[in-house]
Coordinates of C-alpha atoms in Angstrom, one line a residue:
X256 CA 0.7 -64.1 -112.1
X257 CA 2.0 -63.5 -115.6
X258 CA -0.7 -61.6 -117.5
X259 CA -0.6 -61.1 -121.2
X260 CA -2.5 -60.1 -124.4
X261 CA -2.5 -62.4 -127.4
X262 CA -3.7 -62.4 -130.9
X263 CA -3.4 -60.2 -134.0
X264 CA -2.4 -56.5 -133.6
X265 CA -5.3 -54.4 -132.6
X266 CA -7.4 -57.5 -131.7
X267 CA -5.6 -58.8 -128.7
X268 CA -7.4 -60.8 -126.0
X269 CA -6.6 -61.0 -122.3
X270 CA -4.8 -64.1 -121.0
X271 CA -2.4 -65.5 -118.5
X272 CA 0.6 -67.8 -118.6
X273 CA 0.1 -71.0 -116.7
X274 CA 2.7 -73.0 -114.9
X275 CA 3.4 -75.0 -118.1
X276 CA 4.1 -72.0 -120.2
X277 CA 0.7 -72.2 -122.0
X278 CA -1.7 -69.3 -122.5
X279 CA -5.1 -69.4 -120.8
X280 CA -7.9 -67.2 -122.0
X281 CA -9.3 -64.6 -119.5
X282 CA -12.0 -63.2 -121.8
X283 CA -14.8 -64.5 -119.6
X284 CA -13.5 -62.6 -116.7
X285 CA -12.0 -59.3 -118.0
X286 CA -12.2 -57.4 -121.3
X287 CA -8.5 -56.5 -121.4
X288 CA -5.4 -56.2 -119.3
X289 CA -6.0 -52.5 -118.9
X290 CA -7.4 -49.8 -116.7
X291 CA -9.4 -50.9 -113.7
X292 CA -8.4 -54.5 -114.3
X293 CA -5.0 -53.5 -112.9
X294 CA -6.4 -52.3 -109.6
X295 CA -5.3 -54.4 -106.6
X296 CA -8.8 -55.9 -106.0
X297 CA -9.2 -56.9 -109.6
X298 CA -5.7 -58.5 -109.7
X299 CA -6.7 -60.4 -106.5
X300 CA -9.8 -61.8 -108.2
X301 CA -7.7 -63.0 -111.2
X302 CA -5.1 -64.5 -108.9
X303 CA -7.9 -66.6 -107.2
X304 CA -8.8 -68.3 -110.5
X305 CA -7.6 -71.8 -111.2
X306 CA -5.7 -71.6 -114.5
X307 CA -6.7 -75.2 -115.2
X308 CA -10.3 -74.0 -115.4
X309 CA -9.6 -71.4 -118.0
X310 CA -9.8 -72.2 -121.8
X311 CA -6.5 -73.2 -123.2
X312 CA -5.3 -71.1 -126.2
X313 CA -3.8 -73.0 -129.1
X314 CA -0.2 -72.3 -130.0
X315 CA 3.1 -71.6 -128.2
X316 CA 3.5 -68.0 -127.0
X317 CA 6.2 -66.1 -128.9
X318 CA 6.4 -68.9 -131.4
X319 CA 3.2 -69.5 -133.4
X320 CA 1.1 -67.4 -131.1
X321 CA 1.7 -63.7 -131.2
X322 CA 1.7 -61.7 -128.0
X323 CA 0.7 -58.0 -128.0
X324 CA 1.9 -55.4 -125.6
X325 CA 1.2 -56.8 -122.1
X326 CA -0.9 -53.7 -121.2
X327 CA -3.8 -52.3 -123.2
X328 CA -5.1 -48.8 -123.6
X329 CA -1.9 -47.3 -122.0
X330 CA -2.6 -43.8 -120.9
X331 CA 0.9 -42.4 -120.3
X332 CA 4.3 -43.9 -121.4
X333 CA 6.7 -42.1 -119.1
X334 CA 10.5 -42.7 -119.2
X335 CA 13.4 -42.0 -117.0
X336 CA 16.7 -41.0 -118.6
X337 CA 20.3 -41.7 -117.4
X338 CA 19.1 -43.7 -114.4
X339 CA 22.1 -46.1 -114.3
X340 CA 25.3 -44.7 -113.0
X341 CA 27.4 -46.9 -115.4
X342 CA 25.2 -45.9 -118.4
X343 CA 25.6 -42.2 -117.6
X344 CA 29.4 -42.7 -117.5
X345 CA 29.5 -44.4 -120.9
X346 CA 27.6 -41.5 -122.5
X347 CA 29.8 -38.9 -120.7
X348 CA 26.8 -37.4 -118.8
X349 CA 26.8 -36.3 -115.2
X350 CA 24.8 -38.4 -112.7
X351 CA 21.5 -36.5 -112.4
X352 CA 20.5 -35.0 -109.1
X353 CA 16.8 -35.7 -109.9
X354 CA 15.2 -38.1 -112.3
X355 CA 15.2 -37.0 -115.9
X356 CA 11.7 -37.4 -117.3
X357 CA 10.6 -37.7 -120.9
X358 CA 7.8 -39.4 -122.8
X359 CA 7.3 -42.0 -125.5
X360 CA 4.1 -41.6 -127.5
X361 CA 1.6 -44.4 -127.1
X362 CA 1.7 -44.9 -130.9
X363 CA 5.2 -46.3 -130.4
X364 CA 3.9 -49.3 -128.4
X365 CA 4.1 -52.7 -130.1
X366 CA 4.3 -56.3 -129.0
X367 CA 7.5 -57.8 -127.6
X368 CA 8.4 -59.6 -130.8
X369 CA 7.0 -57.2 -133.4
X370 CA 9.4 -55.7 -135.9
X371 CA 11.2 -52.4 -135.2
X372 CA 11.0 -49.9 -138.0
X373 CA 13.9 -47.6 -138.6
X374 CA 12.5 -44.2 -139.4
X375 CA 13.0 -42.7 -142.8
X376 CA 16.3 -40.9 -142.9
X377 CA 17.5 -42.3 -139.6
X378 CA 21.2 -43.0 -139.2
X379 CA 21.4 -43.5 -135.4
X380 CA 18.7 -45.9 -134.3
X381 CA 19.7 -47.5 -131.0
X382 CA 18.5 -50.0 -128.4
X383 CA 17.9 -49.9 -124.6
X384 CA 16.7 -52.8 -122.4
X385 CA 14.7 -51.4 -119.5
X386 CA 12.6 -52.4 -116.6
X387 CA 9.0 -51.4 -117.1
X388 CA 6.7 -50.5 -114.2
X389 CA 3.0 -50.7 -114.6
X390 CA 0.7 -48.6 -112.4
X391 CA -2.2 -50.3 -110.8
X392 CA -3.6 -48.1 -108.0
X393 CA -3.6 -44.5 -109.2
X394 CA -2.7 -41.4 -107.1
X395 CA -0.8 -38.2 -106.8
X396 CA 1.6 -37.0 -104.2
X397 CA 2.4 -40.6 -103.3
X398 CA 4.7 -41.1 -100.4
X399 CA 7.8 -43.2 -101.3
X400 CA 7.0 -45.6 -98.4
X401 CA 3.6 -46.3 -100.1
X402 CA 4.7 -46.2 -103.7
X403 CA 5.2 -50.0 -104.3
X404 CA 1.5 -50.5 -103.3
X405 CA 0.6 -48.5 -106.5
X406 CA 2.5 -50.9 -108.8
X407 CA 0.5 -53.6 -110.6
X408 CA 3.5 -55.3 -112.0
X409 CA 6.7 -55.2 -114.1
X410 CA 7.7 -56.0 -117.6
X411 CA 10.5 -55.8 -120.2
X412 CA 10.7 -52.7 -122.4
X413 CA 13.0 -51.9 -125.3
X414 CA 13.4 -48.1 -125.3
X415 CA 14.4 -47.9 -128.9
X416 CA 15.9 -44.4 -129.6
X417 CA 17.0 -42.4 -132.6
X418 CA 20.1 -40.5 -131.2
X419 CA 20.3 -37.8 -133.9
X420 CA 16.7 -36.9 -133.4
X421 CA 17.1 -37.1 -129.6
X422 CA 20.3 -35.2 -129.2
X423 CA 21.2 -33.3 -132.3
X424 CA 18.0 -31.8 -133.7
X425 CA 17.1 -29.4 -130.9
X426 CA 14.3 -29.4 -128.4
X427 CA 13.5 -32.2 -126.0
X428 CA 14.5 -35.9 -126.2
X429 CA 11.0 -36.9 -127.0
X430 CA 11.3 -36.6 -130.8
X431 CA 13.9 -39.4 -130.9
X432 CA 12.1 -41.7 -128.5
X433 CA 8.5 -41.9 -129.7
X434 CA 8.8 -43.1 -133.3
X435 CA 6.4 -45.9 -134.4
X436 CA 7.5 -49.3 -133.1
X437 CA 10.0 -47.7 -130.6
X438 CA 8.2 -49.2 -127.6
X439 CA 8.1 -53.0 -127.5
X440 CA 6.4 -54.0 -124.3
X441 CA 6.1 -57.4 -122.7
X442 CA 5.9 -60.4 -123.2
X443 CA 3.9 -60.4 -119.9
X444 CA 3.1 -58.3 -117.0
X445 CA 4.5 -60.0 -113.9
X446 CA 2.8 -59.2 -110.6
X447 CA 5.0 -58.1 -107.7
X448 CA 4.7 -61.4 -105.9
X449 CA 6.4 -63.2 -108.7
X450 CA 8.8 -60.5 -110.0
X451 CA 11.5 -61.1 -107.4
X452 CA 13.8 -58.3 -106.1
X453 CA 13.3 -55.7 -108.8
X454 CA 16.2 -53.8 -107.3
X455 CA 18.5 -56.6 -108.3
X456 CA 17.5 -58.2 -111.6
X457 CA 19.9 -59.2 -114.3
X458 CA 19.2 -57.6 -117.7
X459 CA 20.8 -58.2 -121.1
X460 CA 20.5 -57.4 -124.8
X461 CA 22.1 -59.0 -127.9
X462 CA 22.2 -57.8 -131.5
X463 CA 22.8 -60.6 -134.0
X464 CA 24.0 -62.8 -131.2
X465 CA 26.6 -60.3 -129.8
X466 CA 26.0 -59.3 -126.2
X467 CA 26.0 -55.5 -125.9
X468 CA 24.1 -55.0 -122.6
X469 CA 24.8 -57.1 -119.6
X470 CA 23.7 -55.3 -116.5
X471 CA 21.5 -55.2 -113.4
X472 CA 18.8 -53.1 -112.0
X473 CA 21.1 -52.9 -108.9
X474 CA 23.0 -50.0 -110.6
X475 CA 19.8 -47.8 -110.9
X476 CA 20.3 -44.4 -109.4
X477 CA 16.7 -43.9 -108.5
X478 CA 14.7 -47.0 -107.5
X479 CA 11.2 -47.9 -108.4
X480 CA 9.6 -46.5 -105.2
X481 CA 11.4 -43.2 -105.5
X482 CA 10.5 -42.9 -109.2
X483 CA 6.8 -43.5 -108.6
X484 CA 6.7 -41.1 -105.8
X485 CA 8.7 -38.5 -107.7
X486 CA 6.5 -38.6 -110.8
X487 CA 3.3 -38.3 -108.8
X488 CA 4.4 -34.9 -107.7
X489 CA 4.1 -33.6 -111.3
X490 CA 1.1 -35.6 -112.6
X491 CA -1.5 -38.0 -111.3
X492 CA -0.6 -41.6 -112.1
X493 CA -3.5 -43.8 -113.3
X494 CA -4.1 -47.5 -113.8
X495 CA -2.3 -48.7 -116.8
X496 CA 0.3 -46.0 -117.0
X497 CA 3.7 -47.4 -117.9
X498 CA 7.1 -46.2 -116.6
X499 CA 10.3 -47.2 -118.3
X500 CA 13.0 -46.8 -115.7
X501 CA 16.3 -46.5 -117.6
X502 CA 19.0 -48.7 -119.1
X503 CA 22.4 -50.2 -118.1
X504 CA 25.5 -49.6 -120.2
X505 CA 26.1 -51.1 -123.6
X506 CA 23.9 -49.0 -125.9
X507 CA 25.1 -48.4 -129.4
X508 CA 25.8 -44.7 -128.6
X509 CA 28.3 -45.8 -126.0
X510 CA 30.4 -48.1 -128.3
X511 CA 33.7 -46.9 -129.5
X512 CA 33.0 -46.2 -132.3
X513 CA 29.3 -46.0 -132.0
X514 CA 27.2 -48.8 -133.4
X515 CA 23.7 -48.2 -134.8
X516 CA 21.0 -50.3 -136.3
X517 CA 20.9 -50.4 -140.1
X518 CA 18.2 -52.9 -140.9
X519 CA 18.2 -56.6 -141.1
X520 CA 19.5 -57.2 -137.5
X521 CA 17.8 -59.4 -134.9
X522 CA 17.6 -58.0 -131.3
X523 CA 17.1 -60.3 -128.3
X524 CA 16.7 -58.9 -124.8
X525 CA 15.4 -59.9 -121.5
X526 CA 15.2 -59.4 -117.7
X527 CA 15.5 -62.2 -115.2
X528 CA 12.0 -63.5 -114.3
X529 CA 10.2 -61.1 -116.6
X530 CA 10.7 -62.8 -120.0
X531 CA 12.4 -62.0 -123.3
X532 CA 11.8 -60.2 -126.5
X533 CA 13.0 -60.8 -130.1
X534 CA 12.7 -58.1 -132.8
X535 CA 13.7 -58.0 -136.4
X536 CA 14.9 -54.6 -137.5
X537 CA 13.5 -53.4 -140.8
X538 CA 13.7 -50.2 -142.9
X539 CA 10.5 -48.6 -144.0

């Protein structure tokens, strides 16, 4: 399944994408794509529905029908840094021995095609296409062999980052990662049965039509199962938590000389089988 949330910001309704690329309304069955709806038994009930029996929503998704973040009421937005060997190399960083963990604030979360706002005073706003992992079955001290059973699905995330705030202003990375609009998520949550081999998915990102990132999840240092298991040692994972798993090379920081967003650009990004995002960059 491809589950989604559609409608105006803050008023999104639950839906799914049918085989013809149209949105079907799920409001008669669930109140949101969130929380307990992401548990395995709940997803199984949704998968048993016939999309043709669900109300058809007017409009074309990501054209004249806005999509919101594909998960509602996200509890934790956890990120993994320097998780691609080739990205670590472009930034001059050593390959980490253990996953680097930081957070994005949930106030950063926006829809896949909503505008990205450059923070006031920012000179180094950057992009990062990433594979998002959405937790379904919660738990802690999860064994790696069992970890994929805790995943409700996968999605595209743009881990927008302000490099000066992240690297040059002291403290943790978090202050450069969680600005408003820095977490476009979606367009849809793709359940594991339709996501393909998440350890070998092509991923890309363009700015104003120029391809900057052209990579694959195959170069991840820590895979999805290892990440889920690792994080569960330090916190309980709960239904609807989102994990952003790192980015391949091609970020603005890694260009020679570096290239950063100034305002007015259009970013397009995607992951094979998981959909695409398009964002206009604006200055506030």
